[in-house]
Amino acid sequence: MPKKSVKALVKREILVWARESAGFNLDEVERSSALSKVRDWESGNAKPTINQLRLLAKKYKRPLAVFYLQERPTDFQVISDFRRLPETDSQRVSPALHLQIRAAQERREIALDLLAEMGEDIPQIPLSASLNDDPEEVGARVRSLLRVTEADQYSWRSNREAFNAWRAHIELLGVLVFQMDNVPTGEASGFALSEMQLPTIAVNRKDVLSRRTFSLLHEFAHLLMAASGISEFYIDVERSAEAQQIEVWCNAVAAAALIPAKMFMGADIVKDHDRATETWSDIEISELAHAFNMSKVSIVRRLLTLQLTSRGFYQFKEEQYAEEYADYLIRKKAEDSKKEFGGKNMTNEAMSLLGRNFVRMVIEPYRDQKITLSEASSYLNLKTRHISNVEKALMRPTIS
């Protein structure tokens, strides 16, 4: 006589919470034949077996013990979605993005615990702003707060060096800066978790570095106005009036910080341009993008803000650059698929994805024997053999 499968004594509301908080809809879960009865489990008409519950835990990336909670957990703060209007299912928050947000929230909680264990003071950003503030003035204040000079910016020789430098200056304020992986660039360019202590930013590592730099400052502007949320790179898309106002303002602050008006107007290319024409050549725009280590679309936005071109020209170029970027992503995907498999440098991966701030907050308690080697490797998502290399990496520039 076949042995009966043991049923898992879990509550249906916990099953619903686990799925929704992981970003899955019922159809996506039921595509797996082993999980085809999830509707019955969530309605209370049936119970999953323990083996089926293990499959759910693996799909939702949750510990098995979570499903045995007696009450629906109070999630971390809900963050707003500042992307385009959700006309299609593709605009919902995917399971991959849900996982990135949840991971960032959990890392922040870990960091707070570790700092408390070390007796460290947790700084707060000494600057706040609102939509009523002039974004040009706020951008100047941001730049002053970050202590980035013109000489600093002109010394950065590449987009990588510029991104790493801006990231490092923001991290020095006590902000956690992560990079997302496995999230398509078309879904989100970044998100911000606005908190009094250890506010958190994540940018999409699938974006090119110049776009990541802009997203980094855009999300920093979200922190200043205490507006947690998910963003995308392009502004001229359909979204709610409130979201549009916030995103335009954050973009303007980011541009003012990254490309100060005085610095931009003083560039030889701008001074030499014929002011009688509103059009700018691709060579001019490319050279300005190179000079400031910014994307070309960020440059034409700045030209529009400073009344050096027309909205019509800006919209034309934005559409052009969006098409070029889409073509680039297709080519890059094809190129990546042809690359031979090669092992990743896990130390560099940790520094790139987690940032120096978080890595330092884990390594210092480990050095002081406040946490074990196993705990440190768990927090950094690395095998124990890599920890010594991470310690050494803290002495070197960041890798992106």
mmCIF file of N, CA, C and O in Angstrom, residues 53-96:
data_model
loop_
_atom_site.group_PDB
_atom_site.id
_atom_site.type_symbol
_atom_site.label_atom_id
_atom_site.label_comp_id
_atom_site.label_asym_id
_atom_site.label_seq_id
_atom_site.Cartn_x
_atom_site.Cartn_y
_atom_site.Cartn_z
ATOM 1 N N LEU A 53 5.422 22.107 -0.583
ATOM 2 C CA LEU A 53 5.749 23.353 0.108
ATOM 3 C C LEU A 53 7.234 23.694 -0.082
ATOM 4 O O LEU A 53 7.578 24.875 -0.241
ATOM 5 N N ARG A 54 8.074 22.680 -0.089
ATOM 6 C CA ARG A 54 9.500 22.922 -0.343
ATOM 7 C C ARG A 54 9.706 23.524 -1.741
ATOM 8 O O ARG A 54 10.544 24.400 -1.931
ATOM 9 N N LEU A 55 8.944 23.040 -2.713
ATOM 10 C CA LEU A 55 9.040 23.587 -4.078
ATOM 11 C C LEU A 55 8.585 25.049 -4.107
ATOM 12 O O LEU A 55 9.181 25.877 -4.804
ATOM 13 N N LEU A 56 7.508 25.351 -3.353
ATOM 14 C CA LEU A 56 7.049 26.742 -3.272
ATOM 15 C C LEU A 56 8.124 27.628 -2.641
ATOM 16 O O LEU A 56 8.388 28.741 -3.114
ATOM 17 N N ALA A 57 8.724 27.143 -1.570
ATOM 18 C CA ALA A 57 9.769 27.919 -0.882
ATOM 19 C C ALA A 57 10.933 28.205 -1.830
ATOM 20 O O ALA A 57 11.474 29.312 -1.852
ATOM 21 N N LYS A 58 11.291 27.213 -2.637
ATOM 22 C CA LYS A 58 12.390 27.401 -3.599
ATOM 23 C C LYS A 58 12.004 28.411 -4.664
ATOM 24 O O LYS A 58 12.806 29.282 -5.025
ATOM 25 N N LYS A 59 10.758 28.346 -5.154
ATOM 26 C CA LYS A 59 10.310 29.272 -6.204
ATOM 27 C C LYS A 59 10.228 30.698 -5.678
ATOM 28 O O LYS A 59 10.612 31.650 -6.347
ATOM 29 N N TYR A 60 9.724 30.869 -4.460
ATOM 30 C CA TYR A 60 9.555 32.208 -3.883
ATOM 31 C C TYR A 60 10.832 32.714 -3.210
ATOM 32 O O TYR A 60 10.869 33.849 -2.751
ATOM 33 N N LYS A 61 11.851 31.822 -3.130
ATOM 34 C CA LYS A 61 13.118 32.167 -2.460
ATOM 35 C C LYS A 61 12.871 32.620 -1.017
ATOM 36 O O LYS A 61 13.307 33.671 -0.572
ATOM 37 N N ARG A 62 12.127 31.772 -0.309
ATOM 38 C CA ARG A 62 11.825 31.992 1.102
ATOM 39 C C ARG A 62 12.262 30.779 1.909
ATOM 40 O O ARG A 62 12.191 29.637 1.420
ATOM 41 N N PRO A 63 12.684 30.962 3.166
ATOM 42 C CA PRO A 63 12.956 29.805 4.031
ATOM 43 C C PRO A 63 11.666 29.033 4.264
ATOM 44 O O PRO A 63 10.580 29.625 4.369
ATOM 45 N N LEU A 64 11.771 27.728 4.374
ATOM 46 C CA LEU A 64 10.584 26.894 4.579
ATOM 47 C C LEU A 64 9.840 27.302 5.847
ATOM 48 O O LEU A 64 8.588 27.290 5.891
ATOM 49 N N ALA A 65 10.576 27.688 6.876
ATOM 50 C CA ALA A 65 9.949 28.017 8.160
ATOM 51 C C ALA A 65 8.981 29.187 8.048
ATOM 52 O O ALA A 65 8.020 29.287 8.837
ATOM 53 N N VAL A 66 9.192 30.081 7.077
ATOM 54 C CA VAL A 66 8.327 31.252 6.912
ATOM 55 C C VAL A 66 6.874 30.829 6.683
ATOM 56 O O VAL A 66 5.932 31.491 7.139
ATOM 57 N N PHE A 67 6.659 29.708 6.016
ATOM 58 C CA PHE A 67 5.298 29.279 5.670
ATOM 59 C C PHE A 67 4.510 28.787 6.880
ATOM 60 O O PHE A 67 3.289 28.623 6.798
ATOM 61 N N TYR A 68 5.206 28.564 7.983
ATOM 62 C CA TYR A 68 4.521 28.089 9.190
ATOM 63 C C TYR A 68 4.202 29.224 10.165
ATOM 64 O O TYR A 68 3.773 28.969 11.294
ATOM 65 N N LEU A 69 4.382 30.464 9.730
ATOM 66 C CA LEU A 69 3.986 31.593 10.558
ATOM 67 C C LEU A 69 2.485 31.561 10.804
ATOM 68 O O LEU A 69 1.699 31.135 9.941
ATOM 69 N N GLN A 70 2.078 32.052 11.958
ATOM 70 C CA GLN A 70 0.656 32.032 12.300
ATOM 71 C C GLN A 70 -0.080 33.287 11.829
ATOM 72 O O GLN A 70 -1.300 33.298 11.717
ATOM 73 N N GLU A 71 0.691 34.354 11.566
ATOM 74 C CA GLU A 71 0.082 35.594 11.084
ATOM 75 C C GLU A 71 0.836 36.104 9.877
ATOM 76 O O GLU A 71 2.057 35.893 9.747
ATOM 77 N N ARG A 72 0.103 36.767 8.986
ATOM 78 C CA ARG A 72 0.723 37.375 7.818
ATOM 79 C C ARG A 72 1.734 38.422 8.301
ATOM 80 O O ARG A 72 1.381 39.332 9.052
ATOM 81 N N PRO A 73 3.003 38.313 7.882
ATOM 82 C CA PRO A 73 4.022 39.252 8.371
ATOM 83 C C PRO A 73 3.741 40.682 7.937
ATOM 84 O O PRO A 73 3.106 40.920 6.903
ATOM 85 N N THR A 74 4.217 41.615 8.746
ATOM 86 C CA THR A 74 4.205 43.014 8.341
ATOM 87 C C THR A 74 5.448 43.232 7.503
ATOM 88 O O THR A 74 6.563 43.184 8.004
ATOM 89 N N ASP A 75 5.240 43.438 6.200
ATOM 90 C CA ASP A 75 6.370 43.569 5.284
ATOM 91 C C ASP A 75 7.167 44.823 5.576
ATOM 92 O O ASP A 75 6.723 45.727 6.278
ATOM 93 N N PHE A 76 8.360 44.902 4.983
ATOM 94 C CA PHE A 76 9.101 46.143 4.973
ATOM 95 C C PHE A 76 8.252 47.197 4.276
ATOM 96 O O PHE A 76 7.231 46.895 3.670
ATOM 97 N N GLN A 77 8.679 48.428 4.346
ATOM 98 C CA GLN A 77 7.916 49.517 3.767
ATOM 99 C C GLN A 77 7.556 49.232 2.304
ATOM 100 O O GLN A 77 8.327 48.659 1.552
ATOM 101 N N VAL A 78 6.361 49.619 1.949
ATOM 102 C CA VAL A 78 5.943 49.516 0.558
ATOM 103 C C VAL A 78 6.519 50.712 -0.186
ATOM 104 O O VAL A 78 6.418 51.848 0.270
ATOM 105 N N ILE A 79 7.161 50.466 -1.331
ATOM 106 C CA ILE A 79 7.736 51.583 -2.063
ATOM 107 C C ILE A 79 6.893 51.863 -3.299
ATOM 108 O O ILE A 79 6.278 50.976 -3.875
ATOM 109 N N SER A 80 6.871 53.112 -3.686
ATOM 110 C CA SER A 80 6.043 53.540 -4.805
ATOM 111 C C SER A 80 6.668 53.129 -6.129
ATOM 112 O O SER A 80 7.877 52.919 -6.228
ATOM 113 N N ASP A 81 5.827 53.040 -7.128
ATOM 114 C CA ASP A 81 6.284 52.715 -8.475
ATOM 115 C C ASP A 81 6.165 53.971 -9.320
ATOM 116 O O ASP A 81 5.062 54.408 -9.638
ATOM 117 N N PHE A 82 7.312 54.593 -9.639
ATOM 118 C CA PHE A 82 7.305 55.840 -10.403
ATOM 119 C C PHE A 82 7.495 55.606 -11.898
ATOM 120 O O PHE A 82 7.755 56.532 -12.649
ATOM 121 N N ARG A 83 7.356 54.354 -12.322
ATOM 122 C CA ARG A 83 7.515 54.062 -13.737
ATOM 123 C C ARG A 83 6.221 54.396 -14.485
ATOM 124 O O ARG A 83 5.299 54.992 -13.942
ATOM 125 N N ARG A 84 6.145 53.986 -15.742
ATOM 126 C CA ARG A 84 4.974 54.332 -16.552
ATOM 127 C C ARG A 84 3.711 53.666 -16.032
ATOM 128 O O ARG A 84 3.760 52.752 -15.215
ATOM 129 N N LEU A 85 2.555 54.120 -16.520
ATOM 130 C CA LEU A 85 1.283 53.573 -16.080
ATOM 131 C C LEU A 85 1.212 52.082 -16.401
ATOM 132 O O LEU A 85 1.654 51.644 -17.467
ATOM 133 N N PRO A 86 0.643 51.291 -15.493
ATOM 134 C CA PRO A 86 0.607 49.839 -15.690
ATOM 135 C C PRO A 86 -0.482 49.407 -16.666
ATOM 136 O O PRO A 86 -1.456 48.757 -16.303
ATOM 137 N N GLU A 87 -0.304 49.738 -17.948
ATOM 138 C CA GLU A 87 -1.301 49.377 -18.955
ATOM 139 C C GLU A 87 -1.231 47.893 -19.292
ATOM 140 O O GLU A 87 -2.211 47.283 -19.719
ATOM 141 N N THR A 88 -0.049 47.292 -19.120
ATOM 142 C CA THR A 88 0.121 45.885 -19.427
ATOM 143 C C THR A 88 0.753 45.185 -18.242
ATOM 144 O O THR A 88 1.308 45.811 -17.343
ATOM 145 N N ASP A 89 0.682 43.867 -18.266
ATOM 146 C CA ASP A 89 1.244 43.077 -17.176
ATOM 147 C C ASP A 89 2.746 43.256 -17.082
ATOM 148 O O ASP A 89 3.349 43.048 -16.037
ATOM 149 N N SER A 90 3.386 43.666 -18.211
ATOM 150 C CA SER A 90 4.833 43.822 -18.212
ATOM 151 C C SER A 90 5.287 44.960 -17.301
ATOM 152 O O SER A 90 6.452 45.039 -16.951
ATOM 153 N N GLN A 91 4.357 45.850 -16.921
ATOM 154 C CA GLN A 91 4.733 46.970 -16.067
ATOM 155 C C GLN A 91 4.567 46.684 -14.581
ATOM 156 O O GLN A 91 4.823 47.544 -13.756
ATOM 157 N N ARG A 92 4.154 45.467 -14.233
ATOM 158 C CA ARG A 92 4.112 45.123 -12.820
ATOM 159 C C ARG A 92 5.532 44.885 -12.326
ATOM 160 O O ARG A 92 6.478 44.804 -13.101
ATOM 161 N N VAL A 93 5.679 44.774 -11.023
ATOM 162 C CA VAL A 93 6.987 44.482 -10.450
ATOM 163 C C VAL A 93 7.227 42.981 -10.567
ATOM 164 O O VAL A 93 6.510 42.183 -9.968
ATOM 165 N N SER A 94 8.216 42.600 -11.344
ATOM 166 C CA SER A 94 8.481 41.188 -11.611
ATOM 167 C C SER A 94 9.037 40.496 -10.372
ATOM 168 O O SER A 94 9.532 41.148 -9.445
ATOM 169 N N PRO A 95 8.988 39.166 -10.340
ATOM 170 C CA PRO A 95 9.619 38.448 -9.220
ATOM 171 C C PRO A 95 11.088 38.788 -9.057
ATOM 172 O O PRO A 95 11.581 38.885 -7.931
ATOM 173 N N ALA A 96 11.799 38.997 -10.169
ATOM 174 C CA ALA A 96 13.230 39.328 -10.085
ATOM 175 C C ALA A 96 13.450 40.665 -9.388
ATOM 176 O O ALA A 96 14.344 40.801 -8.542
#
